[in-house]
Tab-separated table of C-alpha atoms in Angstrom:
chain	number	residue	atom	x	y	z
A	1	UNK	CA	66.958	-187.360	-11.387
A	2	UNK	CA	70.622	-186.380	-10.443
A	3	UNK	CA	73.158	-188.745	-10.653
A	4	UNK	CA	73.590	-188.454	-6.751
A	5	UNK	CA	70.164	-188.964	-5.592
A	6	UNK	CA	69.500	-192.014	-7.855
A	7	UNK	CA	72.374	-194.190	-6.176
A	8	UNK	CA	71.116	-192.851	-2.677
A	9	UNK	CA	67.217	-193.815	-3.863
A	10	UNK	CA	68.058	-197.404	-4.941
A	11	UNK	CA	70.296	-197.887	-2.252
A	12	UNK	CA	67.161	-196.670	0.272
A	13	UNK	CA	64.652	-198.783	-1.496
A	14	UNK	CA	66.968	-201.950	-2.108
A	15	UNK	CA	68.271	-201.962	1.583
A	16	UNK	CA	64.650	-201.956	3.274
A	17	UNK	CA	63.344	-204.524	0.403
A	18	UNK	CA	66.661	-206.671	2.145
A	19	UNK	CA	65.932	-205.751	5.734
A	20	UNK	CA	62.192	-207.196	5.060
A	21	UNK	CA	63.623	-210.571	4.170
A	22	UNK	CA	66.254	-210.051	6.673
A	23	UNK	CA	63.713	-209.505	9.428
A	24	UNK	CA	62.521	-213.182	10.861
A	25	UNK	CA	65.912	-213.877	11.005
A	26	UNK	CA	66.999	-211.155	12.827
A	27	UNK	CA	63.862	-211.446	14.849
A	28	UNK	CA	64.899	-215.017	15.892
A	29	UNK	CA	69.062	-214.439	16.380
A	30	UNK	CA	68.020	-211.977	18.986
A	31	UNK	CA	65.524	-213.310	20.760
A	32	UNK	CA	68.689	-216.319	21.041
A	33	UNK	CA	71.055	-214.009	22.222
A	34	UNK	CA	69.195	-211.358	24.375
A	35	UNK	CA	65.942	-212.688	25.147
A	36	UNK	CA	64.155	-210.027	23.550
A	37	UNK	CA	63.764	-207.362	20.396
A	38	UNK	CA	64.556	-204.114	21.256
A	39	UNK	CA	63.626	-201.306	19.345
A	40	UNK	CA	66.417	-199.237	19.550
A	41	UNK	CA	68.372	-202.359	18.250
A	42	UNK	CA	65.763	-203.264	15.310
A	43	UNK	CA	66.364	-199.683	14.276
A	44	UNK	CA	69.757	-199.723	14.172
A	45	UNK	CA	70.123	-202.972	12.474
A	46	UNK	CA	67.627	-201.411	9.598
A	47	UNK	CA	69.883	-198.228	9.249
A	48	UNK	CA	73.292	-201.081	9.339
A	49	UNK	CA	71.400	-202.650	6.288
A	50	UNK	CA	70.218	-199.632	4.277
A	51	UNK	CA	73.216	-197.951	4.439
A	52	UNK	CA	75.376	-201.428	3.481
A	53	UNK	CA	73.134	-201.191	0.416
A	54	UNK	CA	73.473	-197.557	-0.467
A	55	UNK	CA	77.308	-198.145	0.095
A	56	UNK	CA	77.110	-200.258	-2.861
A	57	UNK	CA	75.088	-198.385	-4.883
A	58	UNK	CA	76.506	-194.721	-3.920
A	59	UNK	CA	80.011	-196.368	-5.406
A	60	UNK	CA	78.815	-198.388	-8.230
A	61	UNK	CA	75.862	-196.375	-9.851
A	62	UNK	CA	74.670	-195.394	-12.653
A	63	UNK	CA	76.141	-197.809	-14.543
A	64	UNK	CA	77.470	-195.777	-17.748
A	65	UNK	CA	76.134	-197.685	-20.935
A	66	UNK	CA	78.446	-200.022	-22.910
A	67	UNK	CA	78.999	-198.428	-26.695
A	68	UNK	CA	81.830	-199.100	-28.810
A	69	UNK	CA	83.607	-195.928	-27.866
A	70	UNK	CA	83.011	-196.175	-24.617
A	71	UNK	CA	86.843	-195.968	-22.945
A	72	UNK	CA	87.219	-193.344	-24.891
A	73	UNK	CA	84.177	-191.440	-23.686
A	74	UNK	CA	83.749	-192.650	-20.322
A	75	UNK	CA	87.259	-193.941	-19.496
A	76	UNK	CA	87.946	-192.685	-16.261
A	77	UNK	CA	92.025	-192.992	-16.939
A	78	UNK	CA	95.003	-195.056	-15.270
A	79	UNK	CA	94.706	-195.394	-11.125
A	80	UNK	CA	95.928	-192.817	-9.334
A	81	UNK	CA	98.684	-193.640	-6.587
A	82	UNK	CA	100.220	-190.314	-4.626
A	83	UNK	CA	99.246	-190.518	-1.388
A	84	UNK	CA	97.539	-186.937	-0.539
A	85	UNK	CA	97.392	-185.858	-4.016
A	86	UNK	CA	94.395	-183.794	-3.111
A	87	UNK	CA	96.300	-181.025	-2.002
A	88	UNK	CA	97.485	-180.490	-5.919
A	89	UNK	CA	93.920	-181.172	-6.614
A	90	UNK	CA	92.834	-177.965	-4.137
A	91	UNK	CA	95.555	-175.682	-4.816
A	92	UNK	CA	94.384	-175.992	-9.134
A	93	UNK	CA	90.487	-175.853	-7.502
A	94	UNK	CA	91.569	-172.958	-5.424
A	95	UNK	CA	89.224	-169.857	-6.099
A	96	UNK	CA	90.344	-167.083	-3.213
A	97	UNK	CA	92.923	-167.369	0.036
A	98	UNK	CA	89.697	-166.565	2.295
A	99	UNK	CA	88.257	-169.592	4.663
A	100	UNK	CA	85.429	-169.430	2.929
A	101	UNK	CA	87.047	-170.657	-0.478
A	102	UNK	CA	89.160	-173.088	1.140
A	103	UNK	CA	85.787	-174.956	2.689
A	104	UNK	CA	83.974	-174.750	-0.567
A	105	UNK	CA	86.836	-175.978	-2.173
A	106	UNK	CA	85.570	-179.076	-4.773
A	107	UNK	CA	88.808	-181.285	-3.876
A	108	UNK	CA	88.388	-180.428	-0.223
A	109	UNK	CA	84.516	-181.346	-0.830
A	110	UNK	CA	85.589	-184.491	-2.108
A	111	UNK	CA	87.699	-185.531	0.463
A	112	UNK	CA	85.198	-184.103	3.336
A	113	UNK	CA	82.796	-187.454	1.416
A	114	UNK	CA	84.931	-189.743	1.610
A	115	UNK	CA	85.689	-189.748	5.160
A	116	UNK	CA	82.052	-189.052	5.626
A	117	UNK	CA	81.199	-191.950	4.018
A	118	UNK	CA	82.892	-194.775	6.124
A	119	UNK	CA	82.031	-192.958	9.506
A	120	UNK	CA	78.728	-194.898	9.520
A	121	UNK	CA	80.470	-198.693	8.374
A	122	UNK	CA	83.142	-198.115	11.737
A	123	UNK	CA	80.373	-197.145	13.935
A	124	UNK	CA	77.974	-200.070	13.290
A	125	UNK	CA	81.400	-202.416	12.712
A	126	UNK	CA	82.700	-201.706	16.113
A	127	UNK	CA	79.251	-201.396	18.498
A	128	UNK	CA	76.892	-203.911	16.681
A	129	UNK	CA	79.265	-206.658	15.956
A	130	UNK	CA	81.094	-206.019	18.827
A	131	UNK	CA	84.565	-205.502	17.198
A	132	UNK	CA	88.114	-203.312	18.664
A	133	UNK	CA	89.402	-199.934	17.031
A	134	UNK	CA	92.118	-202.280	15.088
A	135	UNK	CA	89.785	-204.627	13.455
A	136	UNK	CA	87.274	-201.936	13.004
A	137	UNK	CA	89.926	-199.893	11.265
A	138	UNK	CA	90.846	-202.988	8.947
A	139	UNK	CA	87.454	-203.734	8.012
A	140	UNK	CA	86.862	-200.470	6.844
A	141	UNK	CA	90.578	-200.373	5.153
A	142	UNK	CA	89.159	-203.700	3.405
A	143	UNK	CA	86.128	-202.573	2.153
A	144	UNK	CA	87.531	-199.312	0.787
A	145	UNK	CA	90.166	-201.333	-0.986
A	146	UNK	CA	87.490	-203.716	-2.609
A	147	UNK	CA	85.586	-200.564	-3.432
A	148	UNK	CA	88.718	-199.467	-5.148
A	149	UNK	CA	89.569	-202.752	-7.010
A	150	UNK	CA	85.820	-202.628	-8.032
A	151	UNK	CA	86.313	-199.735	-9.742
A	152	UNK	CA	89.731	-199.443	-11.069
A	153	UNK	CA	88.840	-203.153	-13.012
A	154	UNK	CA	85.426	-201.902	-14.724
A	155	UNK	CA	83.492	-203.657	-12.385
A	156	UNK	CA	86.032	-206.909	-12.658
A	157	UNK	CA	86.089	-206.366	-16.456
A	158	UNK	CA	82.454	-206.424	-17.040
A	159	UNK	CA	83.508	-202.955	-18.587
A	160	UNK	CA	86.429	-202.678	-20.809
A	161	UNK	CA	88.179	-199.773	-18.727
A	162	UNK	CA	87.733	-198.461	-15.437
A	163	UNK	CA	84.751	-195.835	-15.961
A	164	UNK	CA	85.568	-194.883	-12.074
A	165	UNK	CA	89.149	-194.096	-10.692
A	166	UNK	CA	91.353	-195.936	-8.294
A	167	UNK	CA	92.241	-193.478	-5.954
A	168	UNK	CA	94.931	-194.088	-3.152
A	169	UNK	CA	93.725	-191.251	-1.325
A	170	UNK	CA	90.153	-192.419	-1.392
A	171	UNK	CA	91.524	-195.315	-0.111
A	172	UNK	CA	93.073	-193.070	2.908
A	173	UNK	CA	89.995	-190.827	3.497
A	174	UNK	CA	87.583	-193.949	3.476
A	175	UNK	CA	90.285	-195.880	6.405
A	176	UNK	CA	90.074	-192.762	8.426
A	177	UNK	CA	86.571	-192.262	8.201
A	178	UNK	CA	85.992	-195.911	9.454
A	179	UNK	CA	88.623	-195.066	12.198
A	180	UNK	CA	86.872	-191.990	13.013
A	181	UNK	CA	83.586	-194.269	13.342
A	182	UNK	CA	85.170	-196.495	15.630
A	183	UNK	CA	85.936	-193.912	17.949
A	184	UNK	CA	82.157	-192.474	18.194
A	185	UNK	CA	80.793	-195.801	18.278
A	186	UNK	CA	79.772	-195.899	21.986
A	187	UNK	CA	77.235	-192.281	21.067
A	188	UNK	CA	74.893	-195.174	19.403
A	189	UNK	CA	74.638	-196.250	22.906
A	190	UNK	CA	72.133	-193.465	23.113
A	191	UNK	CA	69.703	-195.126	21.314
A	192	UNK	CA	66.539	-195.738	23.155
A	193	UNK	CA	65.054	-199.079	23.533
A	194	UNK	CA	68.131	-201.248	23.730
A	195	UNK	CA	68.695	-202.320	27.313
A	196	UNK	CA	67.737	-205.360	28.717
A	197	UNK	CA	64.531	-205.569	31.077
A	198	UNK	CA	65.733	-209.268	32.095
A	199	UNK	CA	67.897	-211.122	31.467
A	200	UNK	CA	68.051	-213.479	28.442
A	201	UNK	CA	67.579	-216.877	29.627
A	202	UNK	CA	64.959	-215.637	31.893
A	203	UNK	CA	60.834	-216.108	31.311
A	204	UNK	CA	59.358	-212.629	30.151
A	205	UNK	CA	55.430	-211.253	30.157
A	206	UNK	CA	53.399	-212.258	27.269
A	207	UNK	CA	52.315	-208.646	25.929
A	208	UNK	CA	50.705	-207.434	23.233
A	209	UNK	CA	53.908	-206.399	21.070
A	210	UNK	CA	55.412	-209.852	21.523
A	211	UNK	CA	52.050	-211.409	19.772
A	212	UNK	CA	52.008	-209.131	17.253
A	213	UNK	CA	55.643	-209.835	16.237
A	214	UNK	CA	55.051	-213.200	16.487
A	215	UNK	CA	52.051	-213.071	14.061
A	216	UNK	CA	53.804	-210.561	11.579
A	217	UNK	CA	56.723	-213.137	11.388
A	218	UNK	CA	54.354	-216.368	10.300
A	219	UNK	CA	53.076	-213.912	8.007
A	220	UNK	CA	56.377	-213.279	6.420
A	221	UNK	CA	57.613	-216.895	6.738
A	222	UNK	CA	54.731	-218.154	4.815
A	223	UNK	CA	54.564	-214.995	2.372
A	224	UNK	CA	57.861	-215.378	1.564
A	225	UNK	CA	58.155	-219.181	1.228
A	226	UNK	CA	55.022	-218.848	-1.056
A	227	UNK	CA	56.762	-216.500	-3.562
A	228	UNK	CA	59.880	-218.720	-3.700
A	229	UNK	CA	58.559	-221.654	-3.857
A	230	UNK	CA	56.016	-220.611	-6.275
A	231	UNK	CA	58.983	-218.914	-8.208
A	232	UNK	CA	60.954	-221.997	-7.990
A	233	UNK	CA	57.898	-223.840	-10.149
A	234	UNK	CA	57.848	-221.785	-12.659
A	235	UNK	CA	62.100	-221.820	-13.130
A	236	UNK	CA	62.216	-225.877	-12.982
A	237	UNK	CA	59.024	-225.777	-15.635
A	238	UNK	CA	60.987	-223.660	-18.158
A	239	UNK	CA	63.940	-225.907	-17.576
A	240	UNK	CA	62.008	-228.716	-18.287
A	241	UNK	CA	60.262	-227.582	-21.542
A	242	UNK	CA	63.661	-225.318	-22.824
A	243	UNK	CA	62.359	-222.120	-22.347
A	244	UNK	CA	64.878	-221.254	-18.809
A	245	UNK	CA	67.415	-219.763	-21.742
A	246	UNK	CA	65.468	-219.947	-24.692
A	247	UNK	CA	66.549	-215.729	-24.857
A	248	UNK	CA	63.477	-213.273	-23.667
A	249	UNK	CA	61.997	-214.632	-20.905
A	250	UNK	CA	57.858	-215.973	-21.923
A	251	UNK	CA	55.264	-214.552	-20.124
A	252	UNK	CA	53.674	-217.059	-17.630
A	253	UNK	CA	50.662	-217.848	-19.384
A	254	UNK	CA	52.970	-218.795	-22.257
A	255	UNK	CA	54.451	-221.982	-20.271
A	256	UNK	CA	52.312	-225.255	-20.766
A	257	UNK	CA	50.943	-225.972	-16.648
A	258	UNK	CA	52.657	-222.562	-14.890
A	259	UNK	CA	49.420	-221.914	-14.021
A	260	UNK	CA	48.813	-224.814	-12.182
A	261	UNK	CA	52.463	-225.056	-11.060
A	262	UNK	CA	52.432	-221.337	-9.584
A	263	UNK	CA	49.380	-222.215	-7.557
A	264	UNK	CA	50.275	-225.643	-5.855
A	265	UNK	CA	53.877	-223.495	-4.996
A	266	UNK	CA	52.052	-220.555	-3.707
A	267	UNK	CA	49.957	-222.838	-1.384
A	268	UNK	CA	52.691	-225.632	-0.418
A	269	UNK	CA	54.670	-223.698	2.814
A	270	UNK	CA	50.536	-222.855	4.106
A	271	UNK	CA	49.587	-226.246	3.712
A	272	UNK	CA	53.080	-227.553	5.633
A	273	UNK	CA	52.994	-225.157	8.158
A	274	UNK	CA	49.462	-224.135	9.244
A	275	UNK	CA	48.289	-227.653	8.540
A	276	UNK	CA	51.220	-230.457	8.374
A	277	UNK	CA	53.054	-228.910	11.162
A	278	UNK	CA	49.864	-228.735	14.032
A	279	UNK	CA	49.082	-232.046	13.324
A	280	UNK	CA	52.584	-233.378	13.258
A	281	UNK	CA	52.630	-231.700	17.201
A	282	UNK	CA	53.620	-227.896	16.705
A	283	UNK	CA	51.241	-226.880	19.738
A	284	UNK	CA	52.963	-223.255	18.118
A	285	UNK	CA	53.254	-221.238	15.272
A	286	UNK	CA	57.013	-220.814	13.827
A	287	UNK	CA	56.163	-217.165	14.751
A	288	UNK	CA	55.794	-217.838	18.222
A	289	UNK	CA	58.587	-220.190	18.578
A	290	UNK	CA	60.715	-217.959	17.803
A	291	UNK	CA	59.380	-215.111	20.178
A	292	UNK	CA	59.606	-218.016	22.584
A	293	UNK	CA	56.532	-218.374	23.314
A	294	UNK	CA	54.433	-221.952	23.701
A	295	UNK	CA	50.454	-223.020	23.847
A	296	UNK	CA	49.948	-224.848	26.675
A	297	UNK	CA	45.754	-226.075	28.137
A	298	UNK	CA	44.583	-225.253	31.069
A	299	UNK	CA	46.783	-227.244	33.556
A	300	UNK	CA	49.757	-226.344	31.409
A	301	UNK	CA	49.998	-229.653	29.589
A	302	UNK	CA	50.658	-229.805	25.209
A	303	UNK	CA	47.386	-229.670	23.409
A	304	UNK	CA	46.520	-232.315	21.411
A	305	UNK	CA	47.056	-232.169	17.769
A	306	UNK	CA	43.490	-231.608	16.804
A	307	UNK	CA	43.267	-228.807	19.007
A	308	UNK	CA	46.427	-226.937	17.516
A	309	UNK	CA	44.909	-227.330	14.219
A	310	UNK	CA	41.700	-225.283	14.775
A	311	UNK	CA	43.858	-222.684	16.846
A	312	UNK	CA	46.721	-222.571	13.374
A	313	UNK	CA	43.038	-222.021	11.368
A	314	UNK	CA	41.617	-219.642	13.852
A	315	UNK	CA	44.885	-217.553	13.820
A	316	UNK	CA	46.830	-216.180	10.484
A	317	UNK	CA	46.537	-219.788	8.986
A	318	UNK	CA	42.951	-218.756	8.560
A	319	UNK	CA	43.310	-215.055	7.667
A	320	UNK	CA	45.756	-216.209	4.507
A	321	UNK	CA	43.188	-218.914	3.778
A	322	UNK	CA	40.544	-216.505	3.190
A	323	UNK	CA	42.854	-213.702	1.578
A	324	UNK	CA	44.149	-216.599	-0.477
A	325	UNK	CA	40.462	-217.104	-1.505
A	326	UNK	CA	39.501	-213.800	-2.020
A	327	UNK	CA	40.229	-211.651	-4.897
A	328	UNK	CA	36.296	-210.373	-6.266
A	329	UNK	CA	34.865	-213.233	-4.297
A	330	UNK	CA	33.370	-212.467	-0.755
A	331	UNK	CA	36.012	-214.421	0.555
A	332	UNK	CA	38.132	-211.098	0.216
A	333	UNK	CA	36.072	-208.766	2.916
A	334	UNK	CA	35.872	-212.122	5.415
A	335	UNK	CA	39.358	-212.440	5.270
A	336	UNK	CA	40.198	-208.349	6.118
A	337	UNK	CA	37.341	-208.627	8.674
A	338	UNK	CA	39.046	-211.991	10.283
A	339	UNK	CA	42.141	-210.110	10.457
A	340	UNK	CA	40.489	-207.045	12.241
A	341	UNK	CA	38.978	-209.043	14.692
A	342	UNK	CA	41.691	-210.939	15.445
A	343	UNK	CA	43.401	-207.966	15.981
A	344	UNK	CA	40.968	-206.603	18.482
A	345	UNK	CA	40.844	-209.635	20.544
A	346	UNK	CA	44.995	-209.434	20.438
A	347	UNK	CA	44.840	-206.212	22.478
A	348	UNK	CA	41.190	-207.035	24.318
A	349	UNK	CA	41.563	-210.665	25.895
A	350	UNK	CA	43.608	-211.438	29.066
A	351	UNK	CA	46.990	-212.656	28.639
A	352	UNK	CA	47.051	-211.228	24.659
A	353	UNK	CA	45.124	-214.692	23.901
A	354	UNK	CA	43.784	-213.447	20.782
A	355	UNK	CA	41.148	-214.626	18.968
A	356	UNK	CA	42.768	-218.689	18.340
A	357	UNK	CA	43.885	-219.181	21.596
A	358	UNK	CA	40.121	-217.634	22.595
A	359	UNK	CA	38.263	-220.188	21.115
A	360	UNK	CA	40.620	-223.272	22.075
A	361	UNK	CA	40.669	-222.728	25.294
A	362	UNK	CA	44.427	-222.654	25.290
A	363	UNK	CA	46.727	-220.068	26.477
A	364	UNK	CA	50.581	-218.341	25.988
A	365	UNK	CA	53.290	-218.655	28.228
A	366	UNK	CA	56.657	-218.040	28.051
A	367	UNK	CA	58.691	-221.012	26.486
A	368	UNK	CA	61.841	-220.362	28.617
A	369	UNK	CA	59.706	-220.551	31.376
A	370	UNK	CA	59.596	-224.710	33.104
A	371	UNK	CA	56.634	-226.690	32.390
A	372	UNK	CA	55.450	-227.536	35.684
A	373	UNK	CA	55.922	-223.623	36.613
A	374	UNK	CA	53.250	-223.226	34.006
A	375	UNK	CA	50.658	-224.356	36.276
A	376	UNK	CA	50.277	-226.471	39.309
A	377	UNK	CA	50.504	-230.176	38.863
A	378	UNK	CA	46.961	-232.269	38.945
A	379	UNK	CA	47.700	-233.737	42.545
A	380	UNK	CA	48.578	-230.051	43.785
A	381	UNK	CA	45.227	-228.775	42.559
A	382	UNK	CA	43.382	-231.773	44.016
């Protein structure tokens, strides 16, 4: 693989591993601000991330390896401070006097990159965080000049020499290519699925989208917090027995009780938050909090503790418990066939009740919406 694409891959791959853990908190800043998740938004908040990542790794990759000749073989040489000194560069590149050779020119090329580059950092600077020309300008000016310093030290002297150059023009070509970004910032206004229905502090339909997101983030809350916690174990075990910096890393069945430790870590966040949580009055998942949505019975009152329980087991609490179970037992197929039907019932019952809120009895209304506009009061039904 060419030095070019490999940067570009692992920057691809890295940024959407970062915009999956990313995600429920993104999910629940804008449902604060706006009142909603558009999908013109999510998008562009994915593309901010992956290309922050591929930034780092378009700059920074491959990383040459360390021998003991290495300034001498991979030394990229003392920083280079004329401003503009790329016109030298594409006068000694120079190949014809035609337009053709001046376009394909490598030092013209170059140049054409690094403005390239930094258009994408001043567009999402200046329209997604809201930001003017100047300070768009400066950010990009101040990321270009880390970039720089990154370089021109070896990585801060993880590297004996610079294997990358400090370039005062880059430096130029990467300001103006933020400023450039700035300026076409308002085209990502174009972008479908960003303007607001309603607005934010204002109660919204319950439809089948906003269940589903609501569901995939308890999913990823609890996936998540298994694998760190369960992670977490494992780390404070080594530490414990001496084996955190004992050299290699041991395998896990190596470390006296990881077994057991990896388990009770794995299952800790599902038994706080599908169990612990209910009980302790969460008439809602985390998930659906932070859609804003909230259970309410029939007249619109909180259910009752008990009754949030079996609707956290009848919902994804109960699909993980039975995945959780599964592996070659036929806990496995009851858990994929849970999740199917709740899935059905998601899109088939009235109000997106699902398959929980079907057998409770309870149903979904929108939490910004006032609790006595839920449903009439007893006296006003009698």
């Amino acid at each position: 693989m060419s030095e070019r694409l490999l940067p570009a891959l692992i920057g691809i791959v890295t940024g959407i591993a970062l915009a999956v853990v990313l995600f429920v908190p993104y999910v629940a800043r804008q449902y604060r601000r706006r009142g909603q998740l558009g999908a013109g938004h999510l998008a562009l908040a994915l593309a901010a991330v992956v290309y922050g990542v591929s930034l780092v790794a378009y700059v920074l990759l491959p990383f040459p390896q360390l021998t003991p000749d290495f300034c001498a073989t991979e030394g990229a040489g003392g920083p280079q401070w004329i401003p503009f000194n790329f016109l030298n560069d594409m006068r000694k590149e120079a190949t014809g006097s035609g337009v053709l050779s001046v376009l394909s020119n490598p030092a013209l090329t170059q140049i054409a990159l690094n403005v390239g580059l930094f258009v994408p950092l001043g567009m999402f600077v200046r329209y997604l965080f809201g930001r003017s020309v100047l300070i768009t300008t400066a950010v990009g000016f101040g990321v270009s000049l880390l970039i720089e310093a990154t370089q021109g030290t070896g990585i801060w002297f993880l590297y004996p020499c610079a294997y990358r150059l400090f370039d005062v023009d880059d430096l130029i070509m990467n300001t103006a290519g933020a400023l450039a970004g700035a300026w076409a910032a308002p085209a990502l206004r174009a972008v479908p699925g960003q303007r607001l229905t309603t607005p934010p502090g204002q109660p919204r339909p319950i439809t089948w989208s906003r269940r589903l997101l609501a569901s995939v983030c308890d999913l990823a809350i609890i996936k998540l917090s298994s694998t760190l916690c369960a992670t977490a174990g494992i780390v404070v075990l080594m530490a414990v027995n001496g084996q955190l910096f004992g050299g290699n890393m041991p395998p896990t069945r190596e470390i006296p009780g990881a077994g057991l430790v990896e388990v009770l870590g794995s299952w800790l966040p599902w038994l706080l938050l599908v169990i612990v949580l209910p009980l302790a009055g969460g008439a809602s998942s985390v998930g659906q909090r932070i859609v804003q949505l909230r259970a309410v019975t029939a007249d619109g009152a909180k259910p009752r503790p008990s009754v949030s329980l079996v609707r956290s087991l009848a919902g994804v609490g109960g699909y993980l418990l039975l995945i959780g179970m599964g592996g070659e037992s036929p806990f496995g197929f009851l858990g994929q066939l849970f999740g199917l039907v709740s899935l059905i019932c998601l899109f088939s019952t009235a109000g997106q009740r699902g398959l929980s809120y079907k057998i409770t009895g309870l149903s979904l209304v929108d939490a910004r919406e006032q609790p006595e506009a839920a449903a009439p009061a007893a006296s006003e039904q009698r």
